[in-house]
Amino acid sequence: MSDTQVKAVLFDLDGTLLDTVKDIGTGANLALCRRGCPEYPLEDYRGFVGHGIKNLFRKIVPASAGEEVYQKALDFYLSYYPDHCMDHTELFPGIRELLHKLQAAGYQLGVITNKTQETAQKIMDHYFPEVDFAFVWGRSGDRPLKPDPAAGTLACVELGVKPEEVLFFGDGDTDMEFAVNSGFWPVACSWGYRSRAELTAAGAHQIVDTTAELEQILHL
């Protein structure tokens, strides 16, 4: 795909724009503790995120604990995290500058995340109030989660672009699979929550180590 075709750049959130793993892990460990389940080192949550919070809790709540414990732990997290989603979350280096350059160059921007819609919007409004995103889409029940391409199809309609005119930038295997399934240009960052090998296996066409490398790809 030629970069000259790109009219829109869509982003994942966790592990791509923001380092959110400390807040996710802290909330999840508190939920586990309240249900008498073993906790995990925060660093372990890097491997748990990316497939939605329900799947994360399937990984961390012992199967032997039963469905009731799983549901109560999940419910506690869902009530706790929105109020604590920015306690320790930080921008990755160069992200704000990248978004400003993309906006100034006329690219349409959007976010597609498996985070809940309300929390995703709250986080984006807080960290990037000056960036004009066409949309921030999270888990709302209206669209299947990534890597299902349904949101990709809807994004093209919303933005008035063809799939081949979209670059999707993410850090996860789910992101790359979503981009491939949607017909987007799949570009990954190396600073997120998956290894280069995992990203390549999931279909990443390119993996960048800095935001400056993405800027070079798009001739910013």
Short mmCIF file of C-alpha atoms in Angstrom, two decimals:
data_model
loop_
_atom_site.label_atom_id
_atom_site.label_comp_id
_atom_site.label_asym_id
_atom_site.label_seq_id
_atom_site.Cartn_x
_atom_site.Cartn_y
_atom_site.Cartn_z
CA MET A 1 0.00 0.00 0.00
CA SER A 2 1.29 3.46 -0.83
CA ASP A 3 1.31 5.98 1.99
CA THR A 4 0.09 8.62 -0.47
CA GLN A 5 -3.32 6.91 -0.39
CA VAL A 6 -3.79 7.35 3.35
CA LYS A 7 -6.55 9.78 4.32
CA ALA A 8 -7.34 8.54 7.81
CA VAL A 9 -5.27 7.24 10.72
CA LEU A 10 -7.07 5.18 13.34
CA PHE A 11 -5.59 4.25 16.70
CA ASP A 12 -5.87 1.66 19.39
CA LEU A 13 -5.80 3.17 22.89
CA ASP A 14 -4.22 0.90 25.53
CA GLY A 15 -0.54 0.32 24.84
CA THR A 16 -0.57 2.57 21.78
CA LEU A 17 -1.51 6.09 22.82
CA LEU A 18 -1.38 5.59 26.57
CA ASP A 19 0.33 3.27 29.03
CA THR A 20 -2.71 2.15 31.00
CA VAL A 21 -1.52 -1.18 32.38
CA LYS A 22 -0.85 0.03 35.94
CA ASP A 23 -4.40 1.30 36.37
CA ILE A 24 -5.92 -1.80 34.75
CA GLY A 25 -3.78 -4.13 36.84
CA THR A 26 -4.37 -2.26 40.07
CA GLY A 27 -8.14 -2.38 39.61
CA ALA A 28 -8.08 -6.03 38.58
CA ASN A 29 -5.91 -7.04 41.54
CA LEU A 30 -8.23 -5.24 43.93
CA ALA A 31 -11.17 -7.12 42.42
CA LEU A 32 -9.31 -10.42 42.81
CA CYS A 33 -8.33 -9.63 46.39
CA ARG A 34 -11.93 -8.87 47.35
CA ARG A 35 -12.99 -12.30 46.04
CA GLY A 36 -10.12 -14.16 47.73
CA CYS A 37 -8.27 -14.88 44.48
CA PRO A 38 -4.49 -14.65 43.93
CA GLU A 39 -3.21 -11.35 42.54
CA TYR A 40 -0.73 -10.84 39.71
CA PRO A 41 2.33 -8.60 39.28
CA LEU A 42 1.27 -5.49 37.38
CA GLU A 43 3.71 -6.30 34.60
CA ASP A 44 1.82 -9.54 33.90
CA TYR A 45 -1.20 -7.53 32.80
CA ARG A 46 0.69 -6.47 29.69
CA GLY A 47 -0.05 -9.94 28.36
CA PHE A 48 -3.65 -10.00 29.56
CA VAL A 49 -4.99 -6.83 27.92
CA GLY A 50 -6.14 -6.46 24.34
CA HIS A 51 -9.16 -8.73 24.04
CA GLY A 52 -11.64 -6.88 26.23
CA ILE A 53 -12.07 -6.82 29.99
CA LYS A 54 -14.34 -9.88 30.11
CA ASN A 55 -11.66 -12.00 28.49
CA LEU A 56 -9.04 -10.52 30.82
CA PHE A 57 -11.04 -11.65 33.84
CA ARG A 58 -11.46 -15.10 32.32
CA LYS A 59 -7.66 -15.29 32.35
CA ILE A 60 -7.08 -14.04 35.87
CA VAL A 61 -9.98 -15.53 37.87
CA PRO A 62 -9.23 -19.21 38.56
CA ALA A 63 -11.67 -21.48 36.76
CA SER A 64 -12.05 -23.39 40.03
CA ALA A 65 -13.45 -20.26 41.68
CA GLY A 66 -16.67 -20.60 39.73
CA GLU A 67 -18.89 -18.32 37.66
CA GLU A 68 -20.25 -16.33 40.59
CA VAL A 69 -16.78 -15.27 41.73
CA TYR A 70 -15.85 -14.37 38.16
CA GLN A 71 -18.94 -12.20 37.75
CA LYS A 72 -18.58 -10.45 41.11
CA ALA A 73 -14.91 -9.72 40.48
CA LEU A 74 -15.73 -8.34 37.03
CA ASP A 75 -18.60 -6.26 38.37
CA PHE A 76 -16.38 -4.72 41.02
CA TYR A 77 -13.75 -3.82 38.44
CA LEU A 78 -16.32 -2.25 36.13
CA SER A 79 -17.56 -0.05 38.99
CA TYR A 80 -14.06 0.79 40.26
CA TYR A 81 -11.98 1.39 37.14
CA PRO A 82 -13.86 4.34 35.58
CA ASP A 83 -13.10 6.42 38.69
CA HIS A 84 -9.46 5.32 38.79
CA CYS A 85 -8.58 4.99 35.12
CA MET A 86 -6.18 7.94 35.21
CA ASP A 87 -4.42 7.41 38.54
CA HIS A 88 -1.21 6.11 36.97
CA THR A 89 -1.86 6.25 33.21
CA GLU A 90 0.73 8.14 31.14
CA LEU A 91 1.24 9.17 27.53
CA PHE A 92 3.86 7.34 25.56
CA PRO A 93 6.70 9.58 24.33
CA GLY A 94 5.92 11.61 21.21
CA ILE A 95 2.22 10.75 21.05
CA ARG A 96 0.84 14.24 21.59
CA GLU A 97 3.20 15.71 19.01
CA LEU A 98 2.30 12.97 16.53
CA LEU A 99 -1.42 13.67 16.87
CA HIS A 100 -0.89 17.39 16.42
CA LYS A 101 1.14 16.82 13.25
CA LEU A 102 -1.43 14.43 11.81
CA GLN A 103 -4.23 16.87 12.55
CA ALA A 104 -2.30 19.77 11.01
CA ALA A 105 -1.62 17.67 7.89
CA GLY A 106 -5.35 17.10 7.39
CA TYR A 107 -5.63 13.41 8.29
CA GLN A 108 -8.92 12.25 9.73
CA LEU A 109 -8.32 10.67 13.14
CA GLY A 110 -10.24 8.13 15.16
CA VAL A 111 -9.88 5.65 18.01
CA ILE A 112 -11.19 2.09 18.09
CA THR A 113 -10.64 0.30 21.39
CA ASN A 114 -12.06 -2.68 23.24
CA LYS A 115 -12.33 -0.50 26.36
CA THR A 116 -15.85 0.43 27.44
CA GLN A 117 -17.21 3.39 25.50
CA GLU A 118 -17.74 5.67 28.49
CA THR A 119 -14.28 5.09 29.94
CA ALA A 120 -12.56 5.41 26.57
CA GLN A 121 -14.24 8.74 25.91
CA LYS A 122 -13.42 9.99 29.42
CA ILE A 123 -9.74 9.12 29.01
CA MET A 124 -9.43 10.64 25.55
CA ASP A 125 -11.21 13.83 26.60
CA HIS A 126 -8.80 14.16 29.53
CA TYR A 127 -5.51 13.48 27.78
CA PHE A 128 -6.25 14.88 24.31
CA PRO A 129 -8.89 17.63 24.63
CA GLU A 130 -7.29 19.64 21.84
CA VAL A 131 -7.27 16.83 19.26
CA ASP A 132 -10.25 16.68 16.89
CA PHE A 133 -11.00 12.97 16.70
CA ALA A 134 -13.81 12.10 14.29
CA PHE A 135 -14.87 9.43 16.77
CA VAL A 136 -13.79 7.43 19.80
CA TRP A 137 -15.37 4.00 19.68
CA GLY A 138 -15.24 1.59 22.57
CA ARG A 139 -17.27 -1.39 23.74
CA SER A 140 -20.88 -0.25 23.70
CA GLY A 141 -22.80 -3.30 22.53
CA ASP A 142 -23.41 -1.68 19.14
CA ARG A 143 -20.29 -3.11 17.49
CA PRO A 144 -18.38 -6.39 17.88
CA LEU A 145 -14.96 -6.08 19.50
CA LYS A 146 -11.72 -6.17 17.56
CA PRO A 147 -10.57 -8.20 15.62
CA ASP A 148 -14.07 -8.41 14.09
CA PRO A 149 -13.97 -6.00 11.11
CA ALA A 150 -17.50 -4.63 11.64
CA ALA A 151 -16.17 -1.46 13.29
CA GLY A 152 -13.72 -1.04 10.41
CA THR A 153 -16.56 -1.10 7.90
CA LEU A 154 -18.52 1.43 9.94
CA ALA A 155 -15.44 3.64 10.28
CA CYS A 156 -15.05 3.85 6.51
CA VAL A 157 -18.68 4.91 6.18
CA GLU A 158 -18.30 7.47 8.97
CA LEU A 159 -15.16 8.98 7.44
CA GLY A 160 -16.13 8.63 3.79
CA VAL A 161 -12.99 6.70 2.89
CA LYS A 162 -12.06 3.36 1.36
CA PRO A 163 -10.37 0.68 3.49
CA GLU A 164 -7.14 1.08 1.53
CA GLU A 165 -7.08 4.75 2.53
CA VAL A 166 -6.89 3.92 6.26
CA LEU A 167 -3.80 3.25 8.37
CA PHE A 168 -4.50 1.48 11.65
CA PHE A 169 -1.90 1.95 14.37
CA GLY A 170 -1.87 -0.36 17.37
CA ASP A 171 0.27 -2.42 19.70
CA GLY A 172 -1.56 -5.73 19.82
CA ASP A 173 -2.14 -8.89 17.86
CA THR A 174 -5.86 -8.07 18.01
CA ASP A 175 -5.16 -4.67 16.44
CA MET A 176 -3.19 -6.12 13.56
CA GLU A 177 -5.76 -8.83 12.93
CA PHE A 178 -8.48 -6.17 12.97
CA ALA A 179 -6.57 -4.01 10.50
CA VAL A 180 -5.97 -6.93 8.15
CA ASN A 181 -9.60 -8.08 8.41
CA SER A 182 -10.77 -4.53 7.67
CA GLY A 183 -8.47 -4.03 4.68
CA PHE A 184 -6.50 -1.29 6.48
CA TRP A 185 -2.74 -0.72 6.46
CA PRO A 186 -1.61 -2.50 9.67
CA VAL A 187 1.23 -0.64 11.39
CA ALA A 188 2.33 -1.57 14.91
CA CYS A 189 4.30 0.13 17.64
CA SER A 190 6.94 -1.76 19.58
CA TRP A 191 6.39 0.06 22.89
CA GLY A 192 3.08 -1.60 23.73
CA TYR A 193 2.02 -4.92 25.18
CA ARG A 194 3.01 -7.46 22.50
CA SER A 195 6.31 -8.69 21.11
CA ARG A 196 7.55 -7.99 17.60
CA ALA A 197 7.12 -11.69 16.78
CA GLU A 198 3.47 -11.63 17.88
CA LEU A 199 2.80 -8.46 15.90
CA THR A 200 4.40 -9.85 12.77
CA ALA A 201 2.50 -13.12 13.08
CA ALA A 202 -0.75 -11.15 13.43
CA GLY A 203 -0.15 -9.35 10.12
CA ALA A 204 1.74 -6.14 10.90
CA HIS A 205 3.21 -4.73 7.69
CA GLN A 206 5.54 -2.46 9.63
CA ILE A 207 6.61 -2.07 13.25
CA VAL A 208 7.92 1.26 14.46
CA ASP A 209 10.04 1.94 17.53
CA THR A 210 9.30 5.66 17.78
CA THR A 211 6.54 8.03 16.73
CA ALA A 212 9.11 9.74 14.52
CA GLU A 213 9.23 6.59 12.38
CA LEU A 214 5.48 6.75 11.80
CA GLU A 215 5.83 10.42 10.94
CA GLN A 216 8.44 9.46 8.34
CA ILE A 217 6.13 6.84 6.84
CA LEU A 218 3.45 9.49 6.39
CA HIS A 219 5.92 12.21 5.38
CA LEU A 220 4.92 14.54 8.20
#
